[in-house]
Amino acid sequence: MSKLAILGGEPIRTEDYPKWPVFDQRDIDAVTRTIQSGRWGGFPYPGPNTAAFAEKFTELQGGNFAVPMLNGTITMEVALRASGIGWGDEVIVPAYTFQATAYAPMAAGAIPVIVDIDPDTYCIDPEKVKAAITDKTRAVIVVHIAAQMTDMDAIMAIAKKHDLVVIEDAAHAHGAQWRRMGSGTIGDFGSFSLQSAKVITTGEGGVLLCKDELMAERAASIIDCGRPKDGEGKQFTMGVNYRWSELQAALGLVALERFPEQFTERAAMADYLEESLSDVSGIQMLKRDLRLTRRSLYRYVIKMDPAFFHCTNDLFCEALSAEGISVDTGYPGMHRYELFQPGLSKLAVPSAFPEYFDFENMSFPVAERASEQESVWMGESIFRSGEEGVDDLVKGIQKLVENRDTLAEVAKTRTH
Ligand SMILES: Cc1ncc(COP(=O)(O)O)c(C=O)c1O
């Protein structure tokens, strides 16, 4: 049995996994052409690169009206504002996601109501959504994470019954499909991030897909200082400059050219990983719902069994990372983010809204178990490293399986 790298043994992998983002001469040429054109900024909105990107992004996701903007947080704020959602309204969000999903309603003046996730998919639990609906609920933001998609059939049925706006936070789900419908095209809005780590990136950036053309006009107006976009020059809105630059859009056009091949490669390697992991003890994969007809690999998540490994996911991730396979425990529960800790942030003052913002006493058992006990997150680069890179991941996990008694010893020293 070989010694764990965390205790000074030889790591399984010494070579780095491929870096992200990737670029080639096409990116340099596209940015150079834009620089030479003199049209760098986003005004008047949309510029030619931005308009071309919007059209191509719509084709990729399979419909609706695309409004590119600064990032994948304000996309959700703008969707809420375009829908007239704000002061005093409640917006349901999942307990397990990046904090941006809950920040967006607050930025629009609404109140995020956090609900727990489904243990099989780590996406929002539709039953918990139902239970959280009050007469103030106006919208639900679902997040497609962990190479999964939310059960959109259930969410759309609930939304129809209660007249809710549905926003799909698809920051992790470019190119994914639910029953052959593109992520972000099923709800009223789809929000995409193009930030550096994302599988389509322009450094920073975001795209809002809108089902309704009027909403797309309003969104475009809000991000362009309120300028009318209704074609007749009448509909001014309250807006600000959230425009995207033409330089970013130039990178986006090349990223879209490159995306299909990368998508296919990652998906094939994820299938290969699942086959290879299927008989490794102590590891469980999330559910593969047949309605998820195409999955997008941004962050892939497995569950490790704390009882089997005699430790929780933090030590497991530290030990596997020491073997040269970089993994982490992913997101904290939403109520644990610093954004919501009263001592650290004035955004959430319990005395102001004790019925909503009592973060210390909130409990989301499924999200807490995922983040504090069992989830292991890995980056997309593992799926761009060929079978050999995936094999190293599996070998790393097998090494932890063999050394699980040693992990128990290390865990004990940590608790004393
Ligand atoms: C689930 C989720 N939503 C929203 C965002 C926000 O995107 P951006 O960083 O482009 O604002 C992120 C970014 O990481 C995310 O992971």
Short mmCIF file of C-alpha atoms and ligand atoms in Angstrom, two decimals:
data_model
loop_
_atom_site.label_atom_id
_atom_site.label_comp_id
_atom_site.label_asym_id
_atom_site.label_seq_id
_atom_site.Cartn_x
_atom_site.Cartn_y
_atom_site.Cartn_z
CA MET A 1 0.00 0.00 0.00
CA SER A 2 1.58 3.33 -1.01
CA LYS A 3 1.83 6.18 1.47
CA LEU A 4 -0.60 9.08 1.12
CA ALA A 5 0.95 12.20 -0.42
CA ILE A 6 -0.65 14.25 2.35
CA LEU A 7 1.73 12.38 4.70
CA GLY A 8 4.78 12.79 2.49
CA GLY A 9 4.26 9.87 0.05
CA GLU A 10 4.67 10.06 -3.75
CA PRO A 11 1.68 11.76 -5.39
CA ILE A 12 -0.26 9.87 -8.06
CA ARG A 13 -0.01 12.73 -10.56
CA THR A 14 2.79 15.24 -10.95
CA GLU A 15 1.69 16.84 -14.22
CA ASP A 16 -0.77 19.78 -14.09
CA TYR A 17 -4.23 19.36 -15.58
CA PRO A 18 -4.80 21.61 -18.64
CA LYS A 19 -5.17 25.31 -17.92
CA TRP A 20 -8.26 27.38 -18.59
CA PRO A 21 -9.07 29.52 -20.50
CA VAL A 22 -7.43 28.36 -23.71
CA PHE A 23 -6.72 30.67 -26.63
CA ASP A 24 -5.19 30.63 -30.08
CA GLN A 25 -4.45 33.03 -32.91
CA ARG A 26 -8.19 33.51 -33.57
CA ASP A 27 -8.64 35.30 -30.22
CA ILE A 28 -5.66 37.55 -30.86
CA ASP A 29 -6.92 38.39 -34.38
CA ALA A 30 -10.48 39.05 -33.19
CA VAL A 31 -9.37 41.41 -30.42
CA THR A 32 -6.86 43.10 -32.73
CA ARG A 33 -9.52 43.71 -35.37
CA THR A 34 -11.80 45.22 -32.73
CA ILE A 35 -9.04 47.46 -31.41
CA GLN A 36 -8.28 48.63 -34.93
CA SER A 37 -11.97 49.30 -35.63
CA GLY A 38 -12.03 51.94 -32.89
CA ARG A 39 -15.34 50.54 -31.64
CA TRP A 40 -14.29 49.27 -28.21
CA GLY A 41 -17.16 50.11 -25.91
CA GLY A 42 -20.76 48.96 -25.76
CA PHE A 43 -22.37 52.25 -26.81
CA PRO A 44 -24.54 52.46 -28.82
CA TYR A 45 -25.90 49.14 -27.56
CA PRO A 46 -25.61 46.58 -29.00
CA GLY A 47 -22.38 46.97 -30.98
CA PRO A 48 -21.74 44.70 -33.98
CA ASN A 49 -19.77 42.03 -32.08
CA THR A 50 -22.33 42.01 -29.25
CA ALA A 51 -25.24 41.68 -31.69
CA ALA A 52 -23.48 38.83 -33.54
CA PHE A 53 -22.71 37.09 -30.24
CA ALA A 54 -26.34 37.42 -29.10
CA GLU A 55 -27.55 35.77 -32.30
CA LYS A 56 -25.09 32.89 -32.09
CA PHE A 57 -25.70 32.34 -28.37
CA THR A 58 -29.42 32.11 -29.06
CA GLU A 59 -28.71 29.47 -31.70
CA LEU A 60 -26.55 27.50 -29.28
CA GLN A 61 -29.19 27.44 -26.54
CA GLY A 62 -32.00 26.94 -29.02
CA GLY A 63 -34.13 30.03 -28.80
CA ASN A 64 -35.33 33.16 -27.02
CA PHE A 65 -33.85 36.68 -27.09
CA ALA A 66 -30.30 37.13 -25.84
CA VAL A 67 -29.19 40.31 -24.09
CA PRO A 68 -25.44 40.26 -23.32
CA MET A 69 -24.25 42.38 -20.38
CA LEU A 70 -21.49 42.78 -17.80
CA ASN A 71 -21.76 39.56 -15.82
CA GLY A 72 -23.93 36.66 -14.73
CA THR A 73 -25.11 38.30 -11.51
CA ILE A 74 -26.67 41.47 -12.86
CA THR A 75 -28.38 39.32 -15.50
CA MET A 76 -30.63 38.01 -12.70
CA GLU A 77 -31.08 41.43 -11.12
CA VAL A 78 -32.08 42.84 -14.51
CA ALA A 79 -34.50 39.94 -15.14
CA LEU A 80 -36.24 40.70 -11.85
CA ARG A 81 -36.34 44.44 -12.50
CA ALA A 82 -37.65 43.93 -16.05
CA SER A 83 -40.43 41.81 -14.50
CA GLY A 84 -41.33 44.57 -12.07
CA ILE A 85 -40.15 42.58 -9.05
CA GLY A 86 -38.69 44.59 -6.19
CA TRP A 87 -39.50 46.00 -2.75
CA GLY A 88 -41.26 43.58 -0.46
CA ASP A 89 -41.47 40.78 -3.02
CA GLU A 90 -40.11 37.33 -2.21
CA VAL A 91 -37.87 35.39 -4.56
CA ILE A 92 -37.15 31.73 -3.82
CA VAL A 93 -33.53 30.60 -4.27
CA PRO A 94 -31.68 27.33 -3.54
CA ALA A 95 -29.54 26.82 -0.45
CA TYR A 96 -26.62 25.40 -2.43
CA THR A 97 -25.14 27.70 -5.07
CA PHE A 98 -22.90 30.72 -5.48
CA GLN A 99 -23.99 33.69 -3.39
CA ALA A 100 -24.78 35.72 -6.55
CA THR A 101 -28.07 33.86 -6.88
CA ALA A 102 -29.32 35.36 -3.61
CA TYR A 103 -27.55 38.70 -4.03
CA ALA A 104 -29.48 39.43 -7.25
CA PRO A 105 -32.94 39.66 -5.62
CA MET A 106 -31.48 41.84 -2.88
CA ALA A 107 -29.95 44.15 -5.47
CA ALA A 108 -33.40 44.46 -7.05
CA GLY A 109 -34.85 45.27 -3.62
CA ALA A 110 -36.56 41.90 -3.13
CA ILE A 111 -36.08 39.32 -0.40
CA PRO A 112 -34.36 35.99 -1.14
CA VAL A 113 -36.15 33.08 0.50
CA ILE A 114 -33.75 30.17 0.73
CA VAL A 115 -34.96 26.58 0.33
CA ASP A 116 -33.20 23.23 0.45
CA ILE A 117 -31.98 21.10 -2.45
CA ASP A 118 -32.70 17.63 -3.79
CA PRO A 119 -30.13 15.11 -2.47
CA ASP A 120 -30.02 13.26 -5.82
CA THR A 121 -29.18 16.27 -8.01
CA TYR A 122 -28.05 19.05 -5.64
CA CYS A 123 -30.43 21.38 -7.51
CA ILE A 124 -33.41 23.08 -5.84
CA ASP A 125 -36.06 20.69 -4.50
CA PRO A 126 -39.43 21.50 -6.17
CA GLU A 127 -41.32 20.24 -3.10
CA LYS A 128 -39.44 22.75 -0.93
CA VAL A 129 -40.26 25.48 -3.44
CA LYS A 130 -43.95 24.66 -3.13
CA ALA A 131 -43.77 24.77 0.66
CA ALA A 132 -42.09 28.20 0.64
CA ILE A 133 -44.68 29.99 -1.52
CA THR A 134 -46.55 32.84 0.19
CA ASP A 135 -48.75 35.60 -1.16
CA LYS A 136 -45.59 37.71 -1.59
CA THR A 137 -43.71 35.18 -3.74
CA ARG A 138 -43.16 36.53 -7.24
CA ALA A 139 -40.30 34.49 -8.65
CA VAL A 140 -38.10 31.45 -8.26
CA ILE A 141 -34.47 31.29 -9.33
CA VAL A 142 -33.37 27.72 -9.99
CA VAL A 143 -29.69 26.89 -10.46
CA HIS A 144 -28.43 24.09 -12.68
CA ILE A 145 -25.26 22.93 -10.92
CA ALA A 146 -23.02 19.88 -10.66
CA ALA A 147 -23.53 18.92 -14.35
CA GLN A 148 -27.23 18.52 -13.53
CA MET A 149 -30.36 20.44 -14.36
CA THR A 150 -33.22 21.28 -12.01
CA ASP A 151 -36.43 19.29 -12.54
CA MET A 152 -37.86 21.90 -14.91
CA ASP A 153 -41.11 19.98 -15.46
CA ALA A 154 -41.95 20.28 -11.76
CA ILE A 155 -40.77 23.90 -11.50
CA MET A 156 -42.76 25.07 -14.54
CA ALA A 157 -45.91 23.37 -13.23
CA ILE A 158 -45.53 25.10 -9.84
CA ALA A 159 -44.80 28.45 -11.51
CA LYS A 160 -47.86 28.17 -13.70
CA LYS A 161 -50.11 27.37 -10.76
CA HIS A 162 -48.80 30.25 -8.61
CA ASP A 163 -48.06 32.74 -11.39
CA LEU A 164 -44.34 32.94 -10.66
CA VAL A 165 -41.55 34.23 -12.87
CA VAL A 166 -38.93 31.52 -13.42
CA ILE A 167 -35.28 32.47 -13.81
CA GLU A 168 -32.83 29.69 -14.64
CA ASP A 169 -29.37 30.47 -13.32
CA ALA A 170 -27.44 28.56 -15.97
CA ALA A 171 -23.98 29.89 -15.06
CA HIS A 172 -22.84 26.24 -14.97
CA ALA A 173 -24.97 24.91 -17.79
CA HIS A 174 -24.01 26.35 -21.18
CA GLY A 175 -25.19 23.95 -23.86
CA ALA A 176 -27.16 21.69 -21.47
CA GLN A 177 -30.61 20.44 -22.47
CA TRP A 178 -33.68 19.27 -20.57
CA ARG A 179 -35.90 17.12 -22.78
CA ARG A 180 -34.02 18.64 -25.74
CA MET A 181 -34.83 22.19 -24.62
CA GLY A 182 -31.80 24.37 -24.00
CA SER A 183 -30.99 25.43 -20.46
CA GLY A 184 -32.16 28.98 -19.90
CA THR A 185 -34.90 28.73 -22.54
CA ILE A 186 -37.51 26.90 -20.47
CA GLY A 187 -38.20 29.50 -17.79
CA ASP A 188 -39.02 33.14 -18.48
CA PHE A 189 -35.34 33.99 -18.26
CA GLY A 190 -32.00 32.20 -18.50
CA SER A 191 -28.94 33.73 -16.90
CA PHE A 192 -25.43 32.80 -18.07
CA SER A 193 -22.04 33.87 -16.72
CA LEU A 194 -19.04 34.28 -19.02
CA GLN A 195 -16.59 34.87 -16.16
CA SER A 196 -13.05 33.46 -16.54
CA ALA A 197 -13.70 29.99 -15.17
CA LYS A 198 -16.87 29.33 -17.16
CA VAL A 199 -16.93 27.00 -20.18
CA ILE A 200 -17.72 29.92 -22.48
CA THR A 201 -15.67 32.82 -21.21
CA THR A 202 -14.76 36.35 -22.18
CA GLY A 203 -12.96 37.14 -18.93
CA GLU A 204 -16.09 38.74 -17.54
CA GLY A 205 -19.52 38.84 -19.10
CA GLY A 206 -23.07 37.60 -18.88
CA VAL A 207 -26.03 36.83 -21.12
CA LEU A 208 -29.69 37.05 -20.24
CA LEU A 209 -32.03 34.95 -22.37
CA CYS A 210 -35.60 36.27 -22.37
CA LYS A 211 -38.61 34.29 -23.54
CA ASP A 212 -40.64 37.42 -24.17
CA GLU A 213 -39.42 40.06 -26.63
CA LEU A 214 -40.80 42.88 -24.50
CA MET A 215 -38.74 41.63 -21.55
CA ALA A 216 -35.65 41.58 -23.76
CA GLU A 217 -36.32 45.20 -24.76
CA ARG A 218 -36.72 46.19 -21.13
CA ALA A 219 -33.57 44.32 -20.12
CA ALA A 220 -31.58 45.98 -22.91
CA SER A 221 -32.94 49.34 -21.81
CA ILE A 222 -32.10 48.80 -18.11
CA ILE A 223 -28.48 47.96 -18.95
CA ASP A 224 -28.16 50.91 -21.34
CA CYS A 225 -28.95 53.79 -18.96
CA GLY A 226 -32.68 53.37 -19.59
CA ARG A 227 -32.56 54.21 -23.29
CA PRO A 228 -35.69 53.04 -25.13
CA LYS A 229 -35.41 49.79 -27.09
CA ASP A 230 -38.99 49.44 -28.26
CA GLY A 231 -38.21 50.68 -31.76
CA GLU A 232 -40.43 53.72 -31.30
CA GLY A 233 -38.30 55.53 -28.75
CA LYS A 234 -41.00 55.72 -26.08
CA GLN A 235 -40.26 53.19 -23.37
CA PHE A 236 -37.66 54.79 -21.10
CA THR A 237 -36.86 52.74 -17.99
CA MET A 238 -34.74 53.40 -14.96
CA GLY A 239 -31.37 52.10 -16.03
CA VAL A 240 -27.64 52.23 -15.60
CA ASN A 241 -24.58 51.33 -17.65
CA TYR A 242 -24.20 47.54 -17.47
CA ARG A 243 -23.14 47.30 -21.13
CA TRP A 244 -20.66 44.71 -22.31
CA SER A 245 -17.60 45.85 -24.29
CA GLU A 246 -17.00 44.97 -27.94
CA LEU A 247 -13.58 43.57 -26.97
CA GLN A 248 -15.24 40.98 -24.75
CA ALA A 249 -17.80 40.19 -27.43
CA ALA A 250 -14.94 39.62 -29.91
CA LEU A 251 -13.54 36.96 -27.55
CA GLY A 252 -17.02 35.55 -27.10
CA LEU A 253 -17.46 34.93 -30.82
CA VAL A 254 -14.30 32.83 -30.91
CA ALA A 255 -15.27 31.02 -27.70
CA LEU A 256 -18.55 30.02 -29.32
CA GLU A 257 -16.70 28.59 -32.35
CA ARG A 258 -14.55 26.49 -30.05
CA PHE A 259 -17.28 25.38 -27.67
CA PRO A 260 -18.95 22.41 -29.46
CA GLU A 261 -15.75 20.40 -29.71
CA GLN A 262 -14.81 21.06 -26.07
CA PHE A 263 -18.35 20.21 -24.99
CA THR A 264 -18.23 16.83 -26.74
CA GLU A 265 -14.81 16.00 -25.37
CA ARG A 266 -15.79 16.80 -21.78
CA ALA A 267 -19.06 14.87 -22.02
CA ALA A 268 -17.27 11.77 -23.39
CA MET A 269 -14.66 11.89 -20.64
CA ALA A 270 -17.34 12.30 -17.95
CA ASP A 271 -19.02 9.15 -19.28
CA TYR A 272 -15.65 7.41 -19.12
CA LEU A 273 -15.14 8.60 -15.53
CA GLU A 274 -18.54 7.31 -14.46
CA GLU A 275 -17.82 3.92 -15.96
CA SER A 276 -14.44 3.81 -14.23
CA LEU A 277 -15.86 4.89 -10.86
CA SER A 278 -18.88 2.62 -10.93
CA ASP A 279 -17.29 -0.09 -8.77
CA VAL A 280 -15.09 2.08 -6.56
CA SER A 281 -16.21 1.68 -2.93
CA GLY A 282 -17.38 4.63 -0.88
CA ILE A 283 -18.17 6.80 -3.91
CA GLN A 284 -21.59 7.65 -5.24
CA MET A 285 -22.53 9.60 -8.34
CA LEU A 286 -25.43 12.04 -8.50
CA LYS A 287 -28.54 10.79 -10.28
CA ARG A 288 -28.59 10.77 -14.06
CA ASP A 289 -32.13 11.85 -14.95
CA LEU A 290 -33.08 10.66 -18.44
CA ARG A 291 -34.80 14.01 -19.05
CA LEU A 292 -31.37 15.65 -18.90
CA THR A 293 -30.74 14.95 -22.57
CA ARG A 294 -27.43 16.87 -22.72
CA ARG A 295 -25.33 17.68 -19.73
CA SER A 296 -22.73 20.43 -19.56
CA LEU A 297 -19.51 19.74 -17.71
CA TYR A 298 -18.31 22.78 -15.80
CA ARG A 299 -17.96 21.48 -12.27
CA TYR A 300 -18.57 17.78 -11.76
CA VAL A 301 -19.57 16.56 -8.31
CA ILE A 302 -19.44 13.16 -6.63
CA LYS A 303 -20.40 12.12 -3.12
CA MET A 304 -17.89 10.44 -0.84
CA ASP A 305 -19.24 8.38 2.04
CA PRO A 306 -17.89 9.84 5.31
CA ALA A 307 -18.62 6.62 7.21
CA PHE A 308 -16.64 4.54 4.71
CA PHE A 309 -13.66 6.93 4.52
CA HIS A 310 -13.75 7.72 8.26
CA CYS A 311 -13.53 11.43 7.48
CA THR A 312 -15.53 14.25 5.93
CA ASN A 313 -15.13 15.74 2.47
CA ASP A 314 -12.67 18.45 3.59
CA LEU A 315 -9.97 15.94 4.52
CA PHE A 316 -10.84 13.73 1.54
CA CYS A 317 -10.38 16.73 -0.81
CA GLU A 318 -7.15 17.77 0.88
CA ALA A 319 -5.74 14.23 0.54
CA LEU A 320 -6.82 13.84 -3.10
CA SER A 321 -5.47 17.29 -4.00
CA ALA A 322 -2.14 16.31 -2.43
CA GLU A 323 -2.14 13.36 -4.87
CA GLY A 324 -2.06 15.95 -7.70
CA ILE A 325 -5.80 15.86 -8.42
CA SER A 326 -7.20 19.19 -7.43
CA VAL A 327 -10.69 18.92 -5.93
CA ASP A 328 -12.60 20.93 -3.35
CA THR A 329 -15.72 20.88 -1.21
CA GLY A 330 -17.61 23.40 -3.37
CA TYR A 331 -20.08 25.88 -2.02
CA PRO A 332 -21.08 26.47 1.58
CA GLY A 333 -24.80 26.47 2.39
CA MET A 334 -26.26 29.81 1.30
CA HIS A 335 -26.92 30.83 4.92
CA ARG A 336 -23.22 30.39 5.73
CA TYR A 337 -21.87 32.95 3.23
CA GLU A 338 -20.22 35.99 4.74
CA LEU A 339 -22.61 38.08 2.66
CA PHE A 340 -25.31 37.07 5.11
CA GLN A 341 -23.45 37.16 8.41
CA PRO A 342 -24.82 40.12 10.36
CA GLY A 343 -21.47 40.88 12.00
CA LEU A 344 -19.76 41.09 8.62
CA SER A 345 -22.35 42.51 6.30
CA LYS A 346 -24.96 45.18 6.67
CA LEU A 347 -26.97 43.66 3.84
CA ALA A 348 -28.59 41.22 6.22
CA VAL A 349 -29.47 42.83 9.51
CA PRO A 350 -31.61 40.35 11.46
CA SER A 351 -33.23 43.11 13.48
CA ALA A 352 -34.57 44.64 10.25
CA PHE A 353 -36.23 41.47 8.88
CA PRO A 354 -35.97 38.83 11.62
CA GLU A 355 -38.54 36.66 9.87
CA TYR A 356 -36.25 36.38 6.84
CA PHE A 357 -32.67 36.94 7.86
CA ASP A 358 -32.10 34.83 10.92
CA PHE A 359 -29.19 33.07 9.22
CA GLU A 360 -27.69 31.69 12.42
CA ASN A 361 -30.79 29.63 13.14
CA MET A 362 -31.62 28.52 9.62
CA SER A 363 -31.20 24.91 8.69
CA PHE A 364 -30.99 23.25 5.27
CA PRO A 365 -30.00 19.67 6.07
CA VAL A 366 -29.46 18.48 2.50
CA ALA A 367 -27.32 21.46 1.51
CA GLU A 368 -25.41 21.24 4.80
CA ARG A 369 -24.73 17.54 4.31
CA ALA A 370 -23.56 18.21 0.75
CA SER A 371 -21.23 21.04 1.64
CA GLU A 372 -19.95 19.92 5.05
CA GLN A 373 -19.92 16.14 4.71
CA GLU A 374 -19.96 14.50 1.33
CA SER A 375 -19.56 16.58 -1.83
CA VAL A 376 -16.34 16.53 -3.85
CA TRP A 377 -16.12 19.08 -6.67
CA MET A 378 -13.78 18.81 -9.62
CA GLY A 379 -13.04 21.19 -12.46
CA GLU A 380 -13.75 20.77 -16.15
CA SER A 381 -10.03 20.48 -16.96
CA ILE A 382 -10.01 16.86 -15.76
CA PHE A 383 -12.26 16.15 -18.74
CA ARG A 384 -9.79 17.77 -21.15
CA SER A 385 -6.88 15.63 -20.01
CA GLY A 386 -7.69 12.45 -21.95
CA GLU A 387 -8.32 9.00 -20.47
CA GLU A 388 -4.96 9.18 -18.72
CA GLY A 389 -6.01 12.27 -16.72
CA VAL A 390 -9.29 10.63 -15.73
CA ASP A 391 -7.46 7.40 -14.83
CA ASP A 392 -5.25 9.40 -12.44
CA LEU A 393 -8.33 10.74 -10.70
CA VAL A 394 -9.66 7.21 -10.26
CA LYS A 395 -6.26 5.94 -9.07
CA GLY A 396 -6.14 8.82 -6.57
CA ILE A 397 -9.52 7.86 -5.15
CA GLN A 398 -8.53 4.18 -5.03
CA LYS A 399 -5.46 5.16 -3.05
CA LEU A 400 -7.70 6.92 -0.52
CA VAL A 401 -9.89 3.82 -0.38
CA GLU A 402 -6.87 1.64 0.45
CA ASN A 403 -5.65 4.16 3.02
CA ARG A 404 -8.94 4.90 4.69
CA ASP A 405 -7.73 3.68 8.09
CA THR A 406 -4.89 6.16 7.83
CA LEU A 407 -7.42 8.87 6.93
CA ALA A 408 -9.24 7.96 10.15
CA GLU A 409 -5.99 8.55 12.09
CA VAL A 410 -5.41 11.91 10.41
CA ALA A 411 -9.02 12.90 11.05
CA LYS A 412 -8.56 12.11 14.76
CA THR A 413 -5.50 14.34 15.02
CA ARG A 414 -7.54 17.15 13.44
CA THR A 415 -10.30 16.96 16.01
CA HIS A 416 -7.99 17.01 19.03
C1 LIG B 1 -24.27 29.59 -10.00
C2 LIG B 1 -23.70 30.94 -10.31
N1 LIG B 1 -24.53 31.97 -10.50
C3 LIG B 1 -24.09 33.19 -10.81
C4 LIG B 1 -22.75 33.45 -10.91
C5 LIG B 1 -22.32 34.86 -11.16
O1 LIG B 1 -21.65 35.05 -12.34
P1 LIG B 1 -20.68 36.29 -12.54
O2 LIG B 1 -19.41 35.97 -11.81
O3 LIG B 1 -20.49 36.36 -14.01
O4 LIG B 1 -21.35 37.48 -11.98
C6 LIG B 1 -21.83 32.43 -10.74
C7 LIG B 1 -20.38 32.70 -10.88
O5 LIG B 1 -19.52 31.97 -10.55
C8 LIG B 1 -22.31 31.13 -10.42
O6 LIG B 1 -21.47 30.13 -10.21
#
